[in-house]
Amino acid sequence: MSDEASHPTYEFDRATAVDEIAPGTYRGDVDAGFTVGPKPNGGYLVAMAVRAMRHALAAAGSGHADPLATTTHFVGAPDPGPVDLEVTVLRTGRSASQARAVITQDGAPCVDVVATLGTLRTDPAPAAWQAAAPFPVAPAEACTRLPAEPPGAAFRVSIMDRAEARLDPETLGWALGQPDGRGDLRGWISFADGRPTDPLGMLFFLDALPPATFSVVRTGWVPTLSLTTYLRAAPGPGPLRIRQRAQAIDDGRVDEVCELWDDHGRLVGHATQLAGIRYDADAALTPHPDAVEAASTELGPAAT
């Protein structure tokens, strides 16, 4: 069974396409254009895995195709080139179905994805209830596009030729040697070749920004260990607002939260991830301004 991509004229769809080589086993080709340094982007790999799950669920009689939730553990990073995807259908249901896909290369497991698939609503109506509001961000034309070859970088970020990610200058001080300590990146994101953003595209975008830790401490690679995504609705047309925030850096790890908002003011995608982070032992971490203010205020005693 060959994968007929939803937008076959676009690079992302060709790069995530899979072919069935045996029942429940699919072959994909990791595209070097979706790498950070020598290794593929995690969100891109999740999208490839979900594409294989769609095929397996369809073969099992399920019409569920939208990844409502995914949980991914990155055991190892495959190299560009052929990979196999072993898909297990865990359950098919009326409102949702579950499947698991393990990406292997040369017989070694690399990525383990478990997903709940269903059908996202496509109407532009607001959420029934929503605690958050769209975050402030400069207009896209006033934001700075992230290059594939950042000045001073030790490696090429090829995904920035595929994703048009533009960051608000207010959150780009770290690129000029002026980190603000907020661990917060805000901007806009879309496909550089004009591909419409769909659920698979959102999986890629939710892992596409630089680490928000760059505004706290400059590091090299910040490898994702675990990534969880939630999609709430099919996005409206045009670039999506994107925000990535670091929650805490401690003991060689950092957790980050990423949000995607569409032009209807809806939170359409959300992700959390745990990543490894390495920096020199004598590196100075820029303190968060709110944390500095809180530290100067004496806390009252705990209630008894």
PDB file of C-alpha atoms in Angstrom:
ATOM      1  CA  MET A   1       0.000   0.000   0.000  1.00  0.00           C
ATOM      2  CA  SER A   2       1.567   3.288  -1.073  1.00  0.00           C
ATOM      3  CA  ASP A   3       0.999   6.499   0.850  1.00  0.00           C
ATOM      4  CA  GLU A   4      -0.970   9.071  -1.101  1.00  0.00           C
ATOM      5  CA  ALA A   5       0.048  12.260   0.694  1.00  0.00           C
ATOM      6  CA  SER A   6      -2.611  14.834   1.423  1.00  0.00           C
ATOM      7  CA  HIS A   7      -0.654  17.563  -0.397  1.00  0.00           C
ATOM      8  CA  PRO A   8       1.641  15.575  -2.746  1.00  0.00           C
ATOM      9  CA  THR A   9       3.143  18.644  -4.390  1.00  0.00           C
ATOM     10  CA  TYR A  10       4.710  19.802  -1.112  1.00  0.00           C
ATOM     11  CA  GLU A  11       8.060  18.737   0.302  1.00  0.00           C
ATOM     12  CA  PHE A  12       6.756  17.893   3.790  1.00  0.00           C
ATOM     13  CA  ASP A  13       4.331  15.329   2.398  1.00  0.00           C
ATOM     14  CA  ARG A  14       6.955  13.671   0.254  1.00  0.00           C
ATOM     15  CA  ALA A  15       9.341  13.619   3.226  1.00  0.00           C
ATOM     16  CA  THR A  16       6.808  11.940   5.538  1.00  0.00           C
ATOM     17  CA  ALA A  17       5.410   9.459   2.996  1.00  0.00           C
ATOM     18  CA  VAL A  18       5.450   5.761   3.883  1.00  0.00           C
ATOM     19  CA  ASP A  19       4.877   2.532   1.948  1.00  0.00           C
ATOM     20  CA  GLU A  20       3.544  -0.692   3.418  1.00  0.00           C
ATOM     21  CA  ILE A  21       6.085  -3.493   2.931  1.00  0.00           C
ATOM     22  CA  ALA A  22       4.287  -6.104   5.070  1.00  0.00           C
ATOM     23  CA  PRO A  23       1.122  -6.113   7.172  1.00  0.00           C
ATOM     24  CA  GLY A  24       1.690  -3.501   9.883  1.00  0.00           C
ATOM     25  CA  THR A  25       5.201  -2.653   8.655  1.00  0.00           C
ATOM     26  CA  TYR A  26       5.954   0.505   6.688  1.00  0.00           C
ATOM     27  CA  ARG A  27       9.058   1.944   5.060  1.00  0.00           C
ATOM     28  CA  GLY A  28       9.894   5.629   5.190  1.00  0.00           C
ATOM     29  CA  ASP A  29      12.857   7.732   4.137  1.00  0.00           C
ATOM     30  CA  VAL A  30      14.172  10.298   6.616  1.00  0.00           C
ATOM     31  CA  ASP A  31      14.785  13.452   4.579  1.00  0.00           C
ATOM     32  CA  ALA A  32      17.999  15.393   5.215  1.00  0.00           C
ATOM     33  CA  GLY A  33      16.022  18.586   4.615  1.00  0.00           C
ATOM     34  CA  PHE A  34      14.218  18.105   7.934  1.00  0.00           C
ATOM     35  CA  THR A  35      17.280  17.958  10.155  1.00  0.00           C
ATOM     36  CA  VAL A  36      18.895  20.007  12.893  1.00  0.00           C
ATOM     37  CA  GLY A  37      22.580  19.408  12.420  1.00  0.00           C
ATOM     38  CA  PRO A  38      22.979  15.803  11.248  1.00  0.00           C
ATOM     39  CA  LYS A  39      19.820  14.434  12.908  1.00  0.00           C
ATOM     40  CA  PRO A  40      16.110  14.670  11.994  1.00  0.00           C
ATOM     41  CA  ASN A  41      13.709  16.952  13.833  1.00  0.00           C
ATOM     42  CA  GLY A  42      11.546  15.151  16.386  1.00  0.00           C
ATOM     43  CA  GLY A  43       8.219  16.641  15.328  1.00  0.00           C
ATOM     44  CA  TYR A  44       8.909  15.607  11.742  1.00  0.00           C
ATOM     45  CA  LEU A  45       9.460  12.000  12.867  1.00  0.00           C
ATOM     46  CA  VAL A  46       6.214  12.051  14.857  1.00  0.00           C
ATOM     47  CA  ALA A  47       4.366  13.210  11.730  1.00  0.00           C
ATOM     48  CA  MET A  48       5.842  10.323   9.736  1.00  0.00           C
ATOM     49  CA  ALA A  49       4.790   7.867  12.449  1.00  0.00           C
ATOM     50  CA  VAL A  50       1.239   9.225  12.507  1.00  0.00           C
ATOM     51  CA  ARG A  51       1.029   8.922   8.732  1.00  0.00           C
ATOM     52  CA  ALA A  52       1.830   5.212   9.077  1.00  0.00           C
ATOM     53  CA  MET A  53      -0.770   4.893  11.851  1.00  0.00           C
ATOM     54  CA  ARG A  54      -3.411   6.381   9.552  1.00  0.00           C
ATOM     55  CA  HIS A  55      -2.794   3.577   7.073  1.00  0.00           C
ATOM     56  CA  ALA A  56      -2.926   0.880   9.735  1.00  0.00           C
ATOM     57  CA  LEU A  57      -6.142   2.255  11.216  1.00  0.00           C
ATOM     58  CA  ALA A  58      -7.747   2.524   7.784  1.00  0.00           C
ATOM     59  CA  ALA A  59      -6.852  -1.120   7.146  1.00  0.00           C
ATOM     60  CA  ALA A  60      -8.526  -1.963  10.467  1.00  0.00           C
ATOM     61  CA  GLY A  61     -11.700  -0.199   9.360  1.00  0.00           C
ATOM     62  CA  SER A  62     -11.227   3.051  11.274  1.00  0.00           C
ATOM     63  CA  GLY A  63     -11.692   6.439   9.645  1.00  0.00           C
ATOM     64  CA  HIS A  64      -9.867   8.298  12.419  1.00  0.00           C
ATOM     65  CA  ALA A  65      -7.002  10.269  10.885  1.00  0.00           C
ATOM     66  CA  ASP A  66      -6.331  13.308  13.100  1.00  0.00           C
ATOM     67  CA  PRO A  67      -3.730  12.965  15.890  1.00  0.00           C
ATOM     68  CA  LEU A  68      -5.648  14.272  18.904  1.00  0.00           C
ATOM     69  CA  ALA A  69      -2.789  13.358  21.250  1.00  0.00           C
ATOM     70  CA  THR A  70       0.660  11.831  20.834  1.00  0.00           C
ATOM     71  CA  THR A  71       3.304  10.770  23.321  1.00  0.00           C
ATOM     72  CA  THR A  72       6.768  10.126  21.940  1.00  0.00           C
ATOM     73  CA  HIS A  73       9.956   8.801  23.510  1.00  0.00           C
ATOM     74  CA  PHE A  74      13.165   9.356  21.577  1.00  0.00           C
ATOM     75  CA  VAL A  75      15.375   6.338  22.217  1.00  0.00           C
ATOM     76  CA  GLY A  76      17.940   7.283  19.603  1.00  0.00           C
ATOM     77  CA  ALA A  77      18.164   9.604  16.627  1.00  0.00           C
ATOM     78  CA  PRO A  78      18.082   7.939  13.207  1.00  0.00           C
ATOM     79  CA  ASP A  79      20.241   9.180  10.373  1.00  0.00           C
ATOM     80  CA  PRO A  80      18.790  10.462   7.104  1.00  0.00           C
ATOM     81  CA  GLY A  81      17.872   7.465   5.000  1.00  0.00           C
ATOM     82  CA  PRO A  82      15.531   4.469   5.131  1.00  0.00           C
ATOM     83  CA  VAL A  83      13.643   3.600   8.322  1.00  0.00           C
ATOM     84  CA  ASP A  84      11.021   1.003   9.148  1.00  0.00           C
ATOM     85  CA  LEU A  85       7.862   1.725  11.119  1.00  0.00           C
ATOM     86  CA  GLU A  86       6.196  -1.114  13.032  1.00  0.00           C
ATOM     87  CA  VAL A  87       2.581  -0.137  13.709  1.00  0.00           C
ATOM     88  CA  THR A  88       0.254  -1.794  16.202  1.00  0.00           C
ATOM     89  CA  VAL A  89      -3.426  -0.875  16.297  1.00  0.00           C
ATOM     90  CA  LEU A  90      -4.269  -0.804  19.994  1.00  0.00           C
ATOM     91  CA  ARG A  91      -7.973  -0.051  19.690  1.00  0.00           C
ATOM     92  CA  THR A  92     -10.578   1.220  17.256  1.00  0.00           C
ATOM     93  CA  GLY A  93     -13.611   3.042  18.610  1.00  0.00           C
ATOM     94  CA  ARG A  94     -16.456   5.312  17.616  1.00  0.00           C
ATOM     95  CA  SER A  95     -14.961   8.625  18.784  1.00  0.00           C
ATOM     96  CA  ALA A  96     -11.254   7.767  18.947  1.00  0.00           C
ATOM     97  CA  SER A  97      -8.751   5.051  18.093  1.00  0.00           C
ATOM     98  CA  GLN A  98      -5.287   4.328  19.465  1.00  0.00           C
ATOM     99  CA  ALA A  99      -2.153   3.051  17.769  1.00  0.00           C
ATOM    100  CA  ARG A 100       1.553   2.681  18.426  1.00  0.00           C
ATOM    101  CA  ALA A 101       4.411   3.104  15.958  1.00  0.00           C
ATOM    102  CA  VAL A 102       8.055   2.242  16.572  1.00  0.00           C
ATOM    103  CA  ILE A 103      10.567   3.713  14.139  1.00  0.00           C
ATOM    104  CA  THR A 104      13.642   1.524  13.680  1.00  0.00           C
ATOM    105  CA  GLN A 105      16.797   1.860  11.623  1.00  0.00           C
ATOM    106  CA  ASP A 106      19.095  -1.077  10.905  1.00  0.00           C
ATOM    107  CA  GLY A 107      17.077  -3.098  13.413  1.00  0.00           C
ATOM    108  CA  ALA A 108      17.574  -0.669  16.306  1.00  0.00           C
ATOM    109  CA  PRO A 109      14.596   1.176  17.858  1.00  0.00           C
ATOM    110  CA  CYS A 110      14.836   4.959  17.545  1.00  0.00           C
ATOM    111  CA  VAL A 111      11.426   6.521  18.214  1.00  0.00           C
ATOM    112  CA  ASP A 112       8.375   5.133  20.046  1.00  0.00           C
ATOM    113  CA  VAL A 113       5.065   6.942  19.406  1.00  0.00           C
ATOM    114  CA  VAL A 114       1.666   6.208  20.953  1.00  0.00           C
ATOM    115  CA  ALA A 115      -1.237   8.249  19.586  1.00  0.00           C
ATOM    116  CA  THR A 116      -4.947   8.771  19.981  1.00  0.00           C
ATOM    117  CA  LEU A 117      -6.555   9.627  16.649  1.00  0.00           C
ATOM    118  CA  GLY A 118     -10.001  10.990  15.992  1.00  0.00           C
ATOM    119  CA  THR A 119     -11.598  13.768  13.970  1.00  0.00           C
ATOM    120  CA  LEU A 120     -10.781  17.409  14.646  1.00  0.00           C
ATOM    121  CA  ARG A 121     -13.496  19.957  14.062  1.00  0.00           C
ATOM    122  CA  THR A 122     -12.929  22.287  11.147  1.00  0.00           C
ATOM    123  CA  ASP A 123     -15.390  25.112  11.854  1.00  0.00           C
ATOM    124  CA  PRO A 124     -13.984  28.469  13.058  1.00  0.00           C
ATOM    125  CA  ALA A 125     -16.149  28.629  16.190  1.00  0.00           C
ATOM    126  CA  PRO A 126     -14.318  29.439  19.437  1.00  0.00           C
ATOM    127  CA  ALA A 127     -13.693  26.799  22.069  1.00  0.00           C
ATOM    128  CA  ALA A 128     -16.561  26.047  24.436  1.00  0.00           C
ATOM    129  CA  TRP A 129     -14.293  27.229  27.276  1.00  0.00           C
ATOM    130  CA  GLN A 130     -10.738  28.506  27.154  1.00  0.00           C
ATOM    131  CA  ALA A 131      -8.686  29.764  30.090  1.00  0.00           C
ATOM    132  CA  ALA A 132      -5.876  31.273  28.031  1.00  0.00           C
ATOM    133  CA  ALA A 133      -5.932  34.132  25.544  1.00  0.00           C
ATOM    134  CA  PRO A 134      -3.726  34.667  22.484  1.00  0.00           C
ATOM    135  CA  PHE A 135      -0.370  36.056  23.553  1.00  0.00           C
ATOM    136  CA  PRO A 136       0.875  39.424  22.243  1.00  0.00           C
ATOM    137  CA  VAL A 137       3.256  39.266  19.303  1.00  0.00           C
ATOM    138  CA  ALA A 138       4.507  41.735  16.704  1.00  0.00           C
ATOM    139  CA  PRO A 139       3.009  41.490  13.186  1.00  0.00           C
ATOM    140  CA  ALA A 140       4.650  38.800  11.065  1.00  0.00           C
ATOM    141  CA  GLU A 141       6.226  41.369   8.747  1.00  0.00           C
ATOM    142  CA  ALA A 142       7.930  43.000  11.733  1.00  0.00           C
ATOM    143  CA  CYS A 143       9.361  39.692  12.970  1.00  0.00           C
ATOM    144  CA  THR A 144      12.740  38.219  12.046  1.00  0.00           C
ATOM    145  CA  ARG A 145      12.859  35.026  10.021  1.00  0.00           C
ATOM    146  CA  LEU A 146      15.133  32.395  11.518  1.00  0.00           C
ATOM    147  CA  PRO A 147      17.850  31.336   9.049  1.00  0.00           C
ATOM    148  CA  ALA A 148      19.031  27.811   8.311  1.00  0.00           C
ATOM    149  CA  GLU A 149      22.594  28.940   8.978  1.00  0.00           C
ATOM    150  CA  PRO A 150      22.522  31.126  12.111  1.00  0.00           C
ATOM    151  CA  PRO A 151      25.617  33.298  12.607  1.00  0.00           C
ATOM    152  CA  GLY A 152      28.126  31.499  14.799  1.00  0.00           C
ATOM    153  CA  ALA A 153      26.175  28.230  14.841  1.00  0.00           C
ATOM    154  CA  ALA A 154      28.158  24.998  14.818  1.00  0.00           C
ATOM    155  CA  PHE A 155      25.669  23.221  12.557  1.00  0.00           C
ATOM    156  CA  ARG A 156      23.056  23.861   9.902  1.00  0.00           C
ATOM    157  CA  VAL A 157      19.374  24.005  10.906  1.00  0.00           C
ATOM    158  CA  SER A 158      17.906  22.697   7.655  1.00  0.00           C
ATOM    159  CA  ILE A 159      14.303  22.708   8.914  1.00  0.00           C
ATOM    160  CA  MET A 160      14.384  26.511   8.736  1.00  0.00           C
ATOM    161  CA  ASP A 161      14.440  26.212   4.951  1.00  0.00           C
ATOM    162  CA  ARG A 162      11.168  24.264   5.228  1.00  0.00           C
ATOM    163  CA  ALA A 163       9.428  26.127   8.039  1.00  0.00           C
ATOM    164  CA  GLU A 164       9.137  29.898   7.854  1.00  0.00           C
ATOM    165  CA  ALA A 165       9.569  30.734  11.522  1.00  0.00           C
ATOM    166  CA  ARG A 166       9.563  34.437  12.390  1.00  0.00           C
ATOM    167  CA  LEU A 167      10.344  35.578  15.929  1.00  0.00           C
ATOM    168  CA  ASP A 168       9.261  38.779  17.622  1.00  0.00           C
ATOM    169  CA  PRO A 169      12.372  40.993  18.014  1.00  0.00           C
ATOM    170  CA  GLU A 170      11.374  41.442  21.655  1.00  0.00           C
ATOM    171  CA  THR A 171      12.244  37.780  22.240  1.00  0.00           C
ATOM    172  CA  LEU A 172      15.408  37.732  20.100  1.00  0.00           C
ATOM    173  CA  GLY A 173      17.823  39.535  22.396  1.00  0.00           C
ATOM    174  CA  TRP A 174      19.781  36.319  22.943  1.00  0.00           C
ATOM    175  CA  ALA A 175      20.754  36.302  19.251  1.00  0.00           C
ATOM    176  CA  LEU A 176      22.437  39.677  19.822  1.00  0.00           C
ATOM    177  CA  GLY A 177      24.191  38.612  23.005  1.00  0.00           C
ATOM    178  CA  GLN A 178      21.516  40.213  25.200  1.00  0.00           C
ATOM    179  CA  PRO A 179      19.573  37.365  26.878  1.00  0.00           C
ATOM    180  CA  ASP A 180      16.611  38.538  28.948  1.00  0.00           C
ATOM    181  CA  GLY A 181      16.293  35.446  31.135  1.00  0.00           C
ATOM    182  CA  ARG A 182      12.609  34.935  30.324  1.00  0.00           C
ATOM    183  CA  GLY A 183      12.934  31.639  28.467  1.00  0.00           C
ATOM    184  CA  ASP A 184      10.134  32.770  26.155  1.00  0.00           C
ATOM    185  CA  LEU A 185      10.048  32.843  22.333  1.00  0.00           C
ATOM    186  CA  ARG A 186       7.074  34.251  20.412  1.00  0.00           C
ATOM    187  CA  GLY A 187       6.387  34.646  16.725  1.00  0.00           C
ATOM    188  CA  TRP A 188       4.718  33.149  13.665  1.00  0.00           C
ATOM    189  CA  ILE A 189       5.190  29.918  11.746  1.00  0.00           C
ATOM    190  CA  SER A 190       4.089  28.487   8.395  1.00  0.00           C
ATOM    191  CA  PHE A 191       5.491  26.294   5.642  1.00  0.00           C
ATOM    192  CA  ALA A 192       8.040  28.102   3.481  1.00  0.00           C
ATOM    193  CA  ASP A 193       6.651  26.569   0.281  1.00  0.00           C
ATOM    194  CA  GLY A 194       3.093  27.686   0.998  1.00  0.00           C
ATOM    195  CA  ARG A 195       1.763  24.298   2.097  1.00  0.00           C
ATOM    196  CA  PRO A 196      -1.464  24.711   4.103  1.00  0.00           C
ATOM    197  CA  THR A 197      -1.057  23.825   7.757  1.00  0.00           C
ATOM    198  CA  ASP A 198      -2.944  20.674   8.698  1.00  0.00           C
ATOM    199  CA  PRO A 199      -2.739  18.392  11.759  1.00  0.00           C
ATOM    200  CA  LEU A 200       0.445  16.661  10.558  1.00  0.00           C
ATOM    201  CA  GLY A 201       2.028  20.050   9.916  1.00  0.00           C
ATOM    202  CA  MET A 202       1.174  21.157  13.445  1.00  0.00           C
ATOM    203  CA  LEU A 203       3.028  18.131  14.848  1.00  0.00           C
ATOM    204  CA  PHE A 204       6.135  19.371  13.038  1.00  0.00           C
ATOM    205  CA  PHE A 205       5.673  22.993  14.105  1.00  0.00           C
ATOM    206  CA  LEU A 206       5.243  22.079  17.784  1.00  0.00           C
ATOM    207  CA  ASP A 207       8.899  20.993  17.829  1.00  0.00           C
ATOM    208  CA  ALA A 208      10.366  23.410  15.277  1.00  0.00           C
ATOM    209  CA  LEU A 209      11.485  26.477  17.264  1.00  0.00           C
ATOM    210  CA  PRO A 210      14.929  26.893  18.821  1.00  0.00           C
ATOM    211  CA  PRO A 211      15.138  26.028  22.519  1.00  0.00           C
ATOM    212  CA  ALA A 212      13.564  28.747  24.660  1.00  0.00           C
ATOM    213  CA  THR A 213      16.566  28.261  26.940  1.00  0.00           C
ATOM    214  CA  PHE A 214      18.678  30.326  24.534  1.00  0.00           C
ATOM    215  CA  SER A 215      17.425  33.457  26.314  1.00  0.00           C
ATOM    216  CA  VAL A 216      18.756  32.001  29.581  1.00  0.00           C
ATOM    217  CA  VAL A 217      22.018  30.305  28.615  1.00  0.00           C
ATOM    218  CA  ARG A 218      23.608  29.583  25.239  1.00  0.00           C
ATOM    219  CA  THR A 219      24.076  25.901  24.605  1.00  0.00           C
ATOM    220  CA  GLY A 220      24.549  23.566  21.702  1.00  0.00           C
ATOM    221  CA  TRP A 221      22.104  20.817  20.868  1.00  0.00           C
ATOM    222  CA  VAL A 222      19.173  20.427  23.268  1.00  0.00           C
ATOM    223  CA  PRO A 223      17.952  16.894  22.425  1.00  0.00           C
ATOM    224  CA  THR A 224      14.310  16.058  23.072  1.00  0.00           C
ATOM    225  CA  LEU A 225      13.842  13.051  25.352  1.00  0.00           C
ATOM    226  CA  SER A 226      10.034  12.975  25.465  1.00  0.00           C
ATOM    227  CA  LEU A 227       7.399  14.965  23.559  1.00  0.00           C
ATOM    228  CA  THR A 228       3.635  15.097  24.120  1.00  0.00           C
ATOM    229  CA  THR A 229       1.300  16.931  21.746  1.00  0.00           C
ATOM    230  CA  TYR A 230      -2.381  17.822  21.878  1.00  0.00           C
ATOM    231  CA  LEU A 231      -4.348  19.094  18.886  1.00  0.00           C
ATOM    232  CA  ARG A 232      -7.716  20.760  19.493  1.00  0.00           C
ATOM    233  CA  ALA A 233      -8.977  21.908  16.096  1.00  0.00           C
ATOM    234  CA  ALA A 234      -7.956  22.103  12.463  1.00  0.00           C
ATOM    235  CA  PRO A 235      -6.288  25.518  12.118  1.00  0.00           C
ATOM    236  CA  GLY A 236      -7.611  28.399  10.075  1.00  0.00           C
ATOM    237  CA  PRO A 237      -5.650  29.607   7.024  1.00  0.00           C
ATOM    238  CA  GLY A 238      -2.443  31.597   7.238  1.00  0.00           C
ATOM    239  CA  PRO A 239       0.552  31.589   9.584  1.00  0.00           C
ATOM    240  CA  LEU A 240       0.014  30.428  13.152  1.00  0.00           C
ATOM    241  CA  ARG A 241       1.076  32.281  16.259  1.00  0.00           C
ATOM    242  CA  ILE A 242       3.671  30.207  18.084  1.00  0.00           C
ATOM    243  CA  ARG A 243       5.081  30.503  21.567  1.00  0.00           C
ATOM    244  CA  GLN A 244       7.672  28.352  23.310  1.00  0.00           C
ATOM    245  CA  ARG A 245       8.476  28.722  26.997  1.00  0.00           C
ATOM    246  CA  ALA A 246      10.971  27.024  29.273  1.00  0.00           C
ATOM    247  CA  GLN A 247       9.546  26.047  32.643  1.00  0.00           C
ATOM    248  CA  ALA A 248      12.623  25.008  34.634  1.00  0.00           C
ATOM    249  CA  ILE A 249      16.263  24.124  33.990  1.00  0.00           C
ATOM    250  CA  ASP A 250      17.745  21.712  36.507  1.00  0.00           C
ATOM    251  CA  ASP A 251      20.051  18.701  36.698  1.00  0.00           C
ATOM    252  CA  GLY A 252      20.833  18.677  32.985  1.00  0.00           C
ATOM    253  CA  ARG A 253      17.202  18.767  31.854  1.00  0.00           C
ATOM    254  CA  VAL A 254      14.627  21.360  30.832  1.00  0.00           C
ATOM    255  CA  ASP A 255      10.895  21.153  30.217  1.00  0.00           C
ATOM    256  CA  GLU A 256       9.290  23.406  27.616  1.00  0.00           C
ATOM    257  CA  VAL A 257       5.743  24.248  26.572  1.00  0.00           C
ATOM    258  CA  CYS A 258       4.782  25.200  23.003  1.00  0.00           C
ATOM    259  CA  GLU A 259       1.471  26.721  21.850  1.00  0.00           C
ATOM    260  CA  LEU A 260      -0.058  27.238  18.396  1.00  0.00           C
ATOM    261  CA  TRP A 261      -2.897  29.756  17.879  1.00  0.00           C
ATOM    262  CA  ASP A 262      -4.773  30.362  14.637  1.00  0.00           C
ATOM    263  CA  ASP A 263      -6.265  33.545  13.209  1.00  0.00           C
ATOM    264  CA  HIS A 264      -9.617  32.758  14.833  1.00  0.00           C
ATOM    265  CA  GLY A 265      -8.030  33.250  18.268  1.00  0.00           C
ATOM    266  CA  ARG A 266      -8.129  29.537  19.100  1.00  0.00           C
ATOM    267  CA  LEU A 267      -5.474  27.451  20.815  1.00  0.00           C
ATOM    268  CA  VAL A 268      -5.270  24.756  18.129  1.00  0.00           C
ATOM    269  CA  GLY A 269      -2.131  22.940  19.277  1.00  0.00           C
ATOM    270  CA  HIS A 270      -0.138  22.505  22.460  1.00  0.00           C
ATOM    271  CA  ALA A 271       2.947  20.482  23.367  1.00  0.00           C
ATOM    272  CA  THR A 272       5.171  19.762  26.333  1.00  0.00           C
ATOM    273  CA  GLN A 273       8.606  18.255  26.125  1.00  0.00           C
ATOM    274  CA  LEU A 274      11.488  17.178  28.311  1.00  0.00           C
ATOM    275  CA  ALA A 275      14.913  17.775  26.802  1.00  0.00           C
ATOM    276  CA  GLY A 276      18.507  17.358  27.807  1.00  0.00           C
ATOM    277  CA  ILE A 277      20.566  20.513  28.158  1.00  0.00           C
ATOM    278  CA  ARG A 278      24.320  20.880  28.445  1.00  0.00           C
ATOM    279  CA  TYR A 279      26.298  23.997  29.191  1.00  0.00           C
ATOM    280  CA  ASP A 280      29.645  24.829  30.758  1.00  0.00           C
ATOM    281  CA  ALA A 281      29.754  24.374  34.517  1.00  0.00           C
ATOM    282  CA  ASP A 282      30.907  27.972  34.922  1.00  0.00           C
ATOM    283  CA  ALA A 283      28.258  29.397  32.560  1.00  0.00           C
ATOM    284  CA  ALA A 284      26.126  32.166  34.038  1.00  0.00           C
ATOM    285  CA  LEU A 285      22.396  31.589  33.644  1.00  0.00           C
ATOM    286  CA  THR A 286      20.492  34.847  33.166  1.00  0.00           C
ATOM    287  CA  PRO A 287      17.908  34.992  35.963  1.00  0.00           C
ATOM    288  CA  HIS A 288      14.240  35.414  35.096  1.00  0.00           C
ATOM    289  CA  PRO A 289      13.223  38.993  35.988  1.00  0.00           C
ATOM    290  CA  ASP A 290      10.059  37.813  37.732  1.00  0.00           C
ATOM    291  CA  ALA A 291      12.061  35.311  39.770  1.00  0.00           C
ATOM    292  CA  VAL A 292      14.420  38.069  40.856  1.00  0.00           C
ATOM    293  CA  GLU A 293      11.471  40.161  42.013  1.00  0.00           C
ATOM    294  CA  ALA A 294       9.918  37.212  43.833  1.00  0.00           C
ATOM    295  CA  ALA A 295      13.184  36.404  45.575  1.00  0.00           C
ATOM    296  CA  SER A 296      13.295  39.922  46.985  1.00  0.00           C
ATOM    297  CA  THR A 297       9.870  39.478  48.568  1.00  0.00           C
ATOM    298  CA  GLU A 298       9.739  37.556  51.821  1.00  0.00           C
ATOM    299  CA  LEU A 299       7.243  34.725  51.664  1.00  0.00           C
ATOM    300  CA  GLY A 300       4.829  34.264  54.524  1.00  0.00           C
ATOM    301  CA  PRO A 301       4.744  31.076  56.592  1.00  0.00           C
ATOM    302  CA  ALA A 302       2.973  28.013  55.242  1.00  0.00           C
ATOM    303  CA  ALA A 303      -0.554  27.427  56.497  1.00  0.00           C
ATOM    304  CA  THR A 304      -0.889  24.884  59.272  1.00  0.00           C
TER     305      THR A 304
END
